[in-house]
PDB file of C-alpha atoms and ligand atoms in Angstrom:
ATOM      1  CA  MET A  13      60.612 -80.625 -60.767  1.00  0.00           C
ATOM      2  CA  LEU A  14      62.381 -77.447 -59.661  1.00  0.00           C
ATOM      3  CA  THR A  15      65.857 -76.604 -60.960  1.00  0.00           C
ATOM      4  CA  LEU A  16      67.806 -73.495 -60.008  1.00  0.00           C
ATOM      5  CA  TYR A  17      70.542 -72.336 -62.389  1.00  0.00           C
ATOM      6  CA  HIS A  18      73.307 -70.858 -60.267  1.00  0.00           C
ATOM      7  CA  ALA A  19      76.777 -69.385 -60.829  1.00  0.00           C
ATOM      8  CA  ALA A  20      78.894 -69.068 -57.702  1.00  0.00           C
ATOM      9  CA  PRO A  21      79.196 -66.376 -56.459  1.00  0.00           C
ATOM     10  CA  SER A  22      76.654 -64.102 -58.109  1.00  0.00           C
ATOM     11  CA  ARG A  23      73.154 -62.680 -57.769  1.00  0.00           C
ATOM     12  CA  SER A  24      71.891 -66.266 -57.729  1.00  0.00           C
ATOM     13  CA  SER A  25      73.717 -66.823 -54.409  1.00  0.00           C
ATOM     14  CA  ARG A  26      70.834 -64.950 -52.788  1.00  0.00           C
ATOM     15  CA  VAL A  27      68.416 -67.630 -53.965  1.00  0.00           C
ATOM     16  CA  ILE A  28      70.729 -70.336 -52.581  1.00  0.00           C
ATOM     17  CA  THR A  29      70.588 -68.512 -49.223  1.00  0.00           C
ATOM     18  CA  LEU A  30      66.800 -68.221 -49.414  1.00  0.00           C
ATOM     19  CA  ILE A  31      66.475 -71.958 -50.134  1.00  0.00           C
ATOM     20  CA  ASP A  32      68.648 -72.667 -47.094  1.00  0.00           C
ATOM     21  CA  GLU A  33      66.696 -70.206 -44.888  1.00  0.00           C
ATOM     22  CA  MET A  34      63.458 -71.911 -45.999  1.00  0.00           C
ATOM     23  CA  GLY A  35      64.795 -75.423 -45.405  1.00  0.00           C
ATOM     24  CA  ILE A  36      63.731 -76.594 -48.894  1.00  0.00           C
ATOM     25  CA  GLY A  37      67.109 -77.736 -50.206  1.00  0.00           C
ATOM     26  CA  ASP A  38      65.713 -81.251 -50.754  1.00  0.00           C
ATOM     27  CA  LYS A  39      63.042 -79.902 -53.137  1.00  0.00           C
ATOM     28  CA  ILE A  40      65.301 -78.077 -55.592  1.00  0.00           C
ATOM     29  CA  THR A  41      68.108 -79.269 -57.832  1.00  0.00           C
ATOM     30  CA  VAL A  42      70.890 -76.719 -58.206  1.00  0.00           C
ATOM     31  CA  LYS A  43      72.584 -76.677 -61.610  1.00  0.00           C
ATOM     32  CA  HIS A  44      75.894 -74.821 -61.738  1.00  0.00           C
ATOM     33  CA  VAL A  45      76.440 -72.822 -64.931  1.00  0.00           C
ATOM     34  CA  ASN A  46      79.088 -70.497 -66.294  1.00  0.00           C
ATOM     35  CA  ILE A  47      78.470 -66.750 -66.844  1.00  0.00           C
ATOM     36  CA  PRO A  48      80.639 -63.965 -68.310  1.00  0.00           C
ATOM     37  CA  ARG A  49      82.385 -62.077 -65.482  1.00  0.00           C
ATOM     38  CA  ARG A  50      83.396 -58.411 -65.466  1.00  0.00           C
ATOM     39  CA  ASP A  51      87.096 -59.343 -65.292  1.00  0.00           C
ATOM     40  CA  GLY A  52      86.787 -61.043 -68.689  1.00  0.00           C
ATOM     41  CA  THR A  53      86.669 -64.588 -67.346  1.00  0.00           C
ATOM     42  CA  GLY A  54      83.716 -66.918 -67.842  1.00  0.00           C
ATOM     43  CA  ALA A  55      81.356 -67.139 -70.795  1.00  0.00           C
ATOM     44  CA  ARG A  56      77.724 -67.604 -71.642  1.00  0.00           C
ATOM     45  CA  ASP A  57      76.768 -71.195 -70.898  1.00  0.00           C
ATOM     46  CA  PRO A  58      74.789 -72.936 -73.652  1.00  0.00           C
ATOM     47  CA  SER A  59      73.235 -75.211 -71.014  1.00  0.00           C
ATOM     48  CA  ASN A  60      71.632 -72.191 -69.278  1.00  0.00           C
ATOM     49  CA  PRO A  61      68.136 -71.598 -70.735  1.00  0.00           C
ATOM     50  CA  HIS A  62      67.856 -68.038 -69.312  1.00  0.00           C
ATOM     51  CA  PRO A  63      66.885 -65.827 -72.302  1.00  0.00           C
ATOM     52  CA  GLU A  64      69.840 -63.500 -71.579  1.00  0.00           C
ATOM     53  CA  GLY A  65      72.213 -66.231 -70.368  1.00  0.00           C
ATOM     54  CA  LYS A  66      72.013 -64.857 -66.826  1.00  0.00           C
ATOM     55  CA  VAL A  67      71.479 -66.276 -63.355  1.00  0.00           C
ATOM     56  CA  PRO A  68      69.436 -66.863 -61.325  1.00  0.00           C
ATOM     57  CA  LEU A  69      66.916 -68.846 -63.306  1.00  0.00           C
ATOM     58  CA  LEU A  70      64.328 -71.240 -61.899  1.00  0.00           C
ATOM     59  CA  ASP A  71      62.843 -73.978 -64.074  1.00  0.00           C
ATOM     60  CA  HIS A  72      59.581 -75.410 -62.736  1.00  0.00           C
ATOM     61  CA  ASP A  73      58.538 -78.332 -64.930  1.00  0.00           C
ATOM     62  CA  GLY A  74      59.647 -76.458 -68.052  1.00  0.00           C
ATOM     63  CA  THR A  75      58.344 -73.005 -67.094  1.00  0.00           C
ATOM     64  CA  LEU A  76      61.212 -70.544 -66.724  1.00  0.00           C
ATOM     65  CA  ILE A  77      61.158 -67.907 -63.977  1.00  0.00           C
ATOM     66  CA  SER A  78      63.828 -65.208 -64.030  1.00  0.00           C
ATOM     67  CA  GLU A  79      64.548 -62.107 -61.906  1.00  0.00           C
ATOM     68  CA  THR A  80      65.735 -62.732 -58.362  1.00  0.00           C
ATOM     69  CA  GLY A  81      62.724 -61.052 -56.729  1.00  0.00           C
ATOM     70  CA  ALA A  82      60.250 -63.060 -58.841  1.00  0.00           C
ATOM     71  CA  ILE A  83      62.054 -66.323 -58.083  1.00  0.00           C
ATOM     72  CA  MET A  84      62.018 -65.541 -54.362  1.00  0.00           C
ATOM     73  CA  LEU A  85      58.300 -64.690 -54.395  1.00  0.00           C
ATOM     74  CA  TYR A  86      57.584 -67.823 -56.423  1.00  0.00           C
ATOM     75  CA  LEU A  87      59.403 -70.107 -53.987  1.00  0.00           C
ATOM     76  CA  LEU A  88      57.777 -68.393 -51.002  1.00  0.00           C
ATOM     77  CA  GLU A  89      54.357 -69.031 -52.569  1.00  0.00           C
ATOM     78  CA  LEU A  90      55.129 -72.671 -53.290  1.00  0.00           C
ATOM     79  CA  PHE A  91      56.515 -73.260 -49.792  1.00  0.00           C
ATOM     80  CA  PRO A  92      54.930 -70.706 -47.426  1.00  0.00           C
ATOM     81  CA  ASN A  93      57.375 -69.687 -44.746  1.00  0.00           C
ATOM     82  CA  SER A  94      57.877 -67.083 -42.034  1.00  0.00           C
ATOM     83  CA  LEU A  95      60.260 -65.281 -44.393  1.00  0.00           C
ATOM     84  CA  ALA A  96      57.224 -63.676 -46.088  1.00  0.00           C
ATOM     85  CA  PRO A  97      53.823 -62.584 -44.743  1.00  0.00           C
ATOM     86  CA  LYS A  98      50.968 -64.646 -46.159  1.00  0.00           C
ATOM     87  CA  PRO A  99      48.482 -63.313 -48.783  1.00  0.00           C
ATOM     88  CA  GLY A 100      45.674 -61.503 -46.972  1.00  0.00           C
ATOM     89  CA  ASP A 101      47.980 -60.181 -44.265  1.00  0.00           C
ATOM     90  CA  PRO A 102      48.344 -56.390 -44.778  1.00  0.00           C
ATOM     91  CA  LYS A 103      52.043 -56.819 -43.945  1.00  0.00           C
ATOM     92  CA  ARG A 104      52.292 -58.662 -47.263  1.00  0.00           C
ATOM     93  CA  GLY A 105      51.718 -55.351 -49.017  1.00  0.00           C
ATOM     94  CA  GLU A 106      54.736 -53.920 -47.227  1.00  0.00           C
ATOM     95  CA  PHE A 107      56.731 -57.036 -48.101  1.00  0.00           C
ATOM     96  CA  LEU A 108      55.800 -56.845 -51.799  1.00  0.00           C
ATOM     97  CA  THR A 109      56.732 -53.169 -51.779  1.00  0.00           C
ATOM     98  CA  TRP A 110      60.286 -53.977 -50.636  1.00  0.00           C
ATOM     99  CA  MET A 111      60.650 -56.871 -53.092  1.00  0.00           C
ATOM    100  CA  TYR A 112      59.535 -54.800 -56.094  1.00  0.00           C
ATOM    101  CA  TRP A 113      61.274 -51.624 -54.916  1.00  0.00           C
ATOM    102  CA  TYR A 114      64.540 -53.528 -54.804  1.00  0.00           C
ATOM    103  CA  GLY A 115      64.494 -54.465 -58.502  1.00  0.00           C
ATOM    104  CA  SER A 116      62.802 -51.306 -59.764  1.00  0.00           C
ATOM    105  CA  VAL A 117      64.641 -48.680 -57.725  1.00  0.00           C
ATOM    106  CA  MET A 118      67.335 -49.895 -55.337  1.00  0.00           C
ATOM    107  CA  GLU A 119      69.450 -51.892 -57.769  1.00  0.00           C
ATOM    108  CA  PRO A 120      69.315 -49.254 -60.536  1.00  0.00           C
ATOM    109  CA  VAL A 121      70.224 -46.351 -58.219  1.00  0.00           C
ATOM    110  CA  ILE A 122      73.103 -48.211 -56.626  1.00  0.00           C
ATOM    111  CA  VAL A 123      74.498 -49.056 -60.081  1.00  0.00           C
ATOM    112  CA  PHE A 124      74.106 -45.413 -61.201  1.00  0.00           C
ATOM    113  CA  ALA A 125      75.876 -44.249 -58.039  1.00  0.00           C
ATOM    114  CA  ALA A 126      78.714 -46.759 -58.455  1.00  0.00           C
ATOM    115  CA  LEU A 127      79.177 -45.658 -62.097  1.00  0.00           C
ATOM    116  CA  GLU A 128      78.886 -41.979 -61.075  1.00  0.00           C
ATOM    117  CA  MET A 129      76.033 -41.528 -63.563  1.00  0.00           C
ATOM    118  CA  ASN A 130      73.968 -38.386 -63.048  1.00  0.00           C
ATOM    119  CA  HIS A 131      71.116 -37.168 -65.209  1.00  0.00           C
ATOM    120  CA  PRO A 132      67.926 -35.299 -64.279  1.00  0.00           C
ATOM    121  CA  GLY A 133      65.957 -38.037 -66.064  1.00  0.00           C
ATOM    122  CA  LEU A 134      67.492 -40.718 -63.866  1.00  0.00           C
ATOM    123  CA  ALA A 135      66.732 -38.733 -60.714  1.00  0.00           C
ATOM    124  CA  SER A 136      63.140 -38.014 -61.719  1.00  0.00           C
ATOM    125  CA  THR A 137      62.536 -41.671 -62.595  1.00  0.00           C
ATOM    126  CA  PHE A 138      64.408 -43.452 -59.817  1.00  0.00           C
ATOM    127  CA  ARG A 139      65.464 -40.764 -57.293  1.00  0.00           C
ATOM    128  CA  ASP A 140      69.003 -41.613 -56.157  1.00  0.00           C
ATOM    129  CA  HIS A 141      71.102 -43.718 -53.812  1.00  0.00           C
ATOM    130  CA  ALA A 142      70.768 -41.174 -50.984  1.00  0.00           C
ATOM    131  CA  ALA A 143      66.967 -41.367 -51.231  1.00  0.00           C
ATOM    132  CA  ALA A 144      67.116 -45.179 -51.220  1.00  0.00           C
ATOM    133  CA  VAL A 145      69.357 -45.130 -48.151  1.00  0.00           C
ATOM    134  CA  ALA A 146      66.928 -42.744 -46.417  1.00  0.00           C
ATOM    135  CA  ARG A 147      64.096 -45.162 -47.088  1.00  0.00           C
ATOM    136  CA  ILE A 148      66.024 -48.119 -45.662  1.00  0.00           C
ATOM    137  CA  ARG A 149      67.082 -46.022 -42.676  1.00  0.00           C
ATOM    138  CA  ALA A 150      63.499 -44.990 -41.898  1.00  0.00           C
ATOM    139  CA  ALA A 151      62.485 -48.671 -41.783  1.00  0.00           C
ATOM    140  CA  LEU A 152      65.461 -49.671 -39.638  1.00  0.00           C
ATOM    141  CA  GLU A 153      64.737 -46.905 -37.123  1.00  0.00           C
ATOM    142  CA  LYS A 154      61.722 -49.048 -36.189  1.00  0.00           C
ATOM    143  CA  GLY A 155      63.750 -52.228 -36.916  1.00  0.00           C
ATOM    144  CA  PRO A 156      65.659 -54.280 -36.158  1.00  0.00           C
ATOM    145  CA  TRP A 157      64.707 -55.660 -39.600  1.00  0.00           C
ATOM    146  CA  LEU A 158      63.142 -53.854 -42.576  1.00  0.00           C
ATOM    147  CA  MET A 159      59.700 -55.123 -41.592  1.00  0.00           C
ATOM    148  CA  GLY A 160      60.108 -54.824 -37.833  1.00  0.00           C
ATOM    149  CA  ASP A 161      60.781 -57.741 -35.488  1.00  0.00           C
ATOM    150  CA  THR A 162      61.101 -60.463 -38.105  1.00  0.00           C
ATOM    151  CA  TYR A 163      63.841 -61.141 -40.625  1.00  0.00           C
ATOM    152  CA  THR A 164      62.230 -61.620 -44.047  1.00  0.00           C
ATOM    153  CA  ALA A 165      63.301 -62.294 -47.612  1.00  0.00           C
ATOM    154  CA  ALA A 166      63.159 -58.508 -48.065  1.00  0.00           C
ATOM    155  CA  ASP A 167      66.183 -58.144 -45.760  1.00  0.00           C
ATOM    156  CA  LEU A 168      67.970 -60.882 -47.713  1.00  0.00           C
ATOM    157  CA  LEU A 169      67.364 -59.131 -51.037  1.00  0.00           C
ATOM    158  CA  VAL A 170      67.723 -55.458 -50.101  1.00  0.00           C
ATOM    159  CA  HIS A 171      70.960 -55.759 -48.096  1.00  0.00           C
ATOM    160  CA  SER A 172      72.669 -57.817 -50.809  1.00  0.00           C
ATOM    161  CA  PRO A 173      74.376 -55.092 -52.879  1.00  0.00           C
ATOM    162  CA  TYR A 174      76.089 -53.802 -49.745  1.00  0.00           C
ATOM    163  CA  ALA A 175      77.433 -57.291 -49.092  1.00  0.00           C
ATOM    164  CA  TRP A 176      79.073 -57.319 -52.551  1.00  0.00           C
ATOM    165  CA  PHE A 177      80.090 -53.679 -52.848  1.00  0.00           C
ATOM    166  CA  ALA A 178      81.271 -52.644 -49.419  1.00  0.00           C
ATOM    167  CA  GLU A 179      82.355 -49.296 -50.917  1.00  0.00           C
ATOM    168  CA  MET A 180      78.672 -48.448 -51.475  1.00  0.00           C
ATOM    169  CA  LEU A 181      77.739 -49.159 -47.850  1.00  0.00           C
ATOM    170  CA  PRO A 182      76.663 -45.876 -46.208  1.00  0.00           C
ATOM    171  CA  ASP A 183      78.700 -44.776 -43.207  1.00  0.00           C
ATOM    172  CA  ASP A 184      75.705 -45.134 -40.937  1.00  0.00           C
ATOM    173  CA  PRO A 185      75.827 -47.479 -37.924  1.00  0.00           C
ATOM    174  CA  LEU A 186      72.145 -48.363 -38.206  1.00  0.00           C
ATOM    175  CA  ILE A 187      72.563 -49.581 -41.783  1.00  0.00           C
ATOM    176  CA  LYS A 188      76.011 -51.097 -41.215  1.00  0.00           C
ATOM    177  CA  ASP A 189      74.738 -53.152 -38.251  1.00  0.00           C
ATOM    178  CA  TRP A 190      71.753 -54.388 -40.258  1.00  0.00           C
ATOM    179  CA  VAL A 191      73.986 -55.445 -43.179  1.00  0.00           C
ATOM    180  CA  ALA A 192      76.366 -57.167 -40.745  1.00  0.00           C
ATOM    181  CA  ARG A 193      73.437 -59.019 -39.104  1.00  0.00           C
ATOM    182  CA  CYS A 194      72.134 -60.144 -42.498  1.00  0.00           C
ATOM    183  CA  MET A 195      75.610 -61.309 -43.540  1.00  0.00           C
ATOM    184  CA  ALA A 196      76.185 -63.168 -40.266  1.00  0.00           C
ATOM    185  CA  ARG A 197      73.101 -65.343 -40.646  1.00  0.00           C
ATOM    186  CA  PRO A 198      74.118 -69.021 -40.742  1.00  0.00           C
ATOM    187  CA  ALA A 199      72.397 -69.598 -44.110  1.00  0.00           C
ATOM    188  CA  ASN A 200      74.359 -66.711 -45.647  1.00  0.00           C
ATOM    189  CA  LEU A 201      77.621 -68.015 -44.216  1.00  0.00           C
ATOM    190  CA  ARG A 202      76.875 -71.475 -45.598  1.00  0.00           C
ATOM    191  CA  THR A 203      76.234 -70.021 -49.072  1.00  0.00           C
ATOM    192  CA  LYS A 204      79.532 -68.126 -48.901  1.00  0.00           C
ATOM    193  CA  ALA A 205      81.372 -71.304 -47.961  1.00  0.00           C
ATOM    194  CA  LEU A 206      79.656 -73.307 -50.730  1.00  0.00           C
ATOM    195  CA  ASP A 207      80.343 -70.581 -53.308  1.00  0.00           C
ATOM    196  CA  ALA A 208      84.005 -70.505 -52.295  1.00  0.00           C
ATOM    197  CA  GLY A 209      84.113 -74.218 -53.189  1.00  0.00           C
TER     198      GLY A 209
HETATM  199  N1  LIG B 309      67.858 -58.390 -62.627  1.00  0.00           N
HETATM  200  C1  LIG B 309      68.436 -59.719 -62.666  1.00  0.00           C
HETATM  201  C2  LIG B 309      69.920 -59.575 -62.920  1.00  0.00           C
HETATM  202  C3  LIG B 309      70.591 -60.906 -63.160  1.00  0.00           C
HETATM  203  C4  LIG B 309      72.065 -60.723 -63.459  1.00  0.00           C
HETATM  204  O1  LIG B 309      72.503 -59.673 -63.979  1.00  0.00           O
HETATM  205  N2  LIG B 309      72.864 -61.733 -63.149  1.00  0.00           N
HETATM  206  C5  LIG B 309      74.275 -61.687 -63.415  1.00  0.00           C
HETATM  207  C6  LIG B 309      75.026 -62.413 -62.305  1.00  0.00           C
HETATM  208  S1  LIG B 309      75.434 -61.394 -60.960  1.00  0.00           S
HETATM  209  C7  LIG B 309      74.572 -62.479 -64.680  1.00  0.00           C
HETATM  210  O2  LIG B 309      74.025 -63.553 -64.858  1.00  0.00           O
HETATM  211  N3  LIG B 309      75.454 -61.967 -65.536  1.00  0.00           N
HETATM  212  C8  LIG B 309      75.861 -62.685 -66.712  1.00  0.00           C
HETATM  213  C9  LIG B 309      75.781 -61.833 -67.941  1.00  0.00           C
HETATM  214  O3  LIG B 309      75.708 -60.612 -67.816  1.00  0.00           O
HETATM  215  O4  LIG B 309      75.805 -62.407 -69.029  1.00  0.00           O
HETATM  216  C10 LIG B 309      68.163 -60.465 -61.362  1.00  0.00           C
HETATM  217  O5  LIG B 309      68.168 -59.834 -60.305  1.00  0.00           O
HETATM  218  O6  LIG B 309      67.949 -61.667 -61.381  1.00  0.00           O
END
């Protein structure tokens, strides 16, 4: 049995959108849990088995899978779908690069930029938001999606911080149009409506 622990809206909303995009809503039970919010509302939910009390968390027959990128890859392996190239396809290497780059580089640098944190050690380890934007831009110049003609889970994941923090969205029509196209996808709109209750 597959159970997704979700708090609406949050980083787990991206997994809800992926499940919708993949058409596997009938295979996963969504359990709504509470999380502490930055405005002081909410609290850690004792019914959430995530080791840090966070979301998303996927429970597959008692095995816990955390980290949004890992959960997405896991679901895409269980239910192969056009949202990810198949193992053996060289394009899968490019796909895995985006999925890992998001968690290892993109999310840290966008948080550092939002908090106005600068340190040579951060730059040498992660580069910075401008370098991340340049990398996204270079992919979109070939576009229209990060991996070319096809929308993939990489677009879903990598565009997501710009959907939450519009103030971080670069003033660049190529990137703005891509974010708008990702946000306008019916599955994303359905998640937004569900999250709004
Ligand atoms: N790197 C994790 C981050 C998960 C995360 O920080 N989730 C937030 C929701 S947006 C959370 O659960 N926060 C609750 C808390 O900090 O206790 C992922 O991408 O899954």
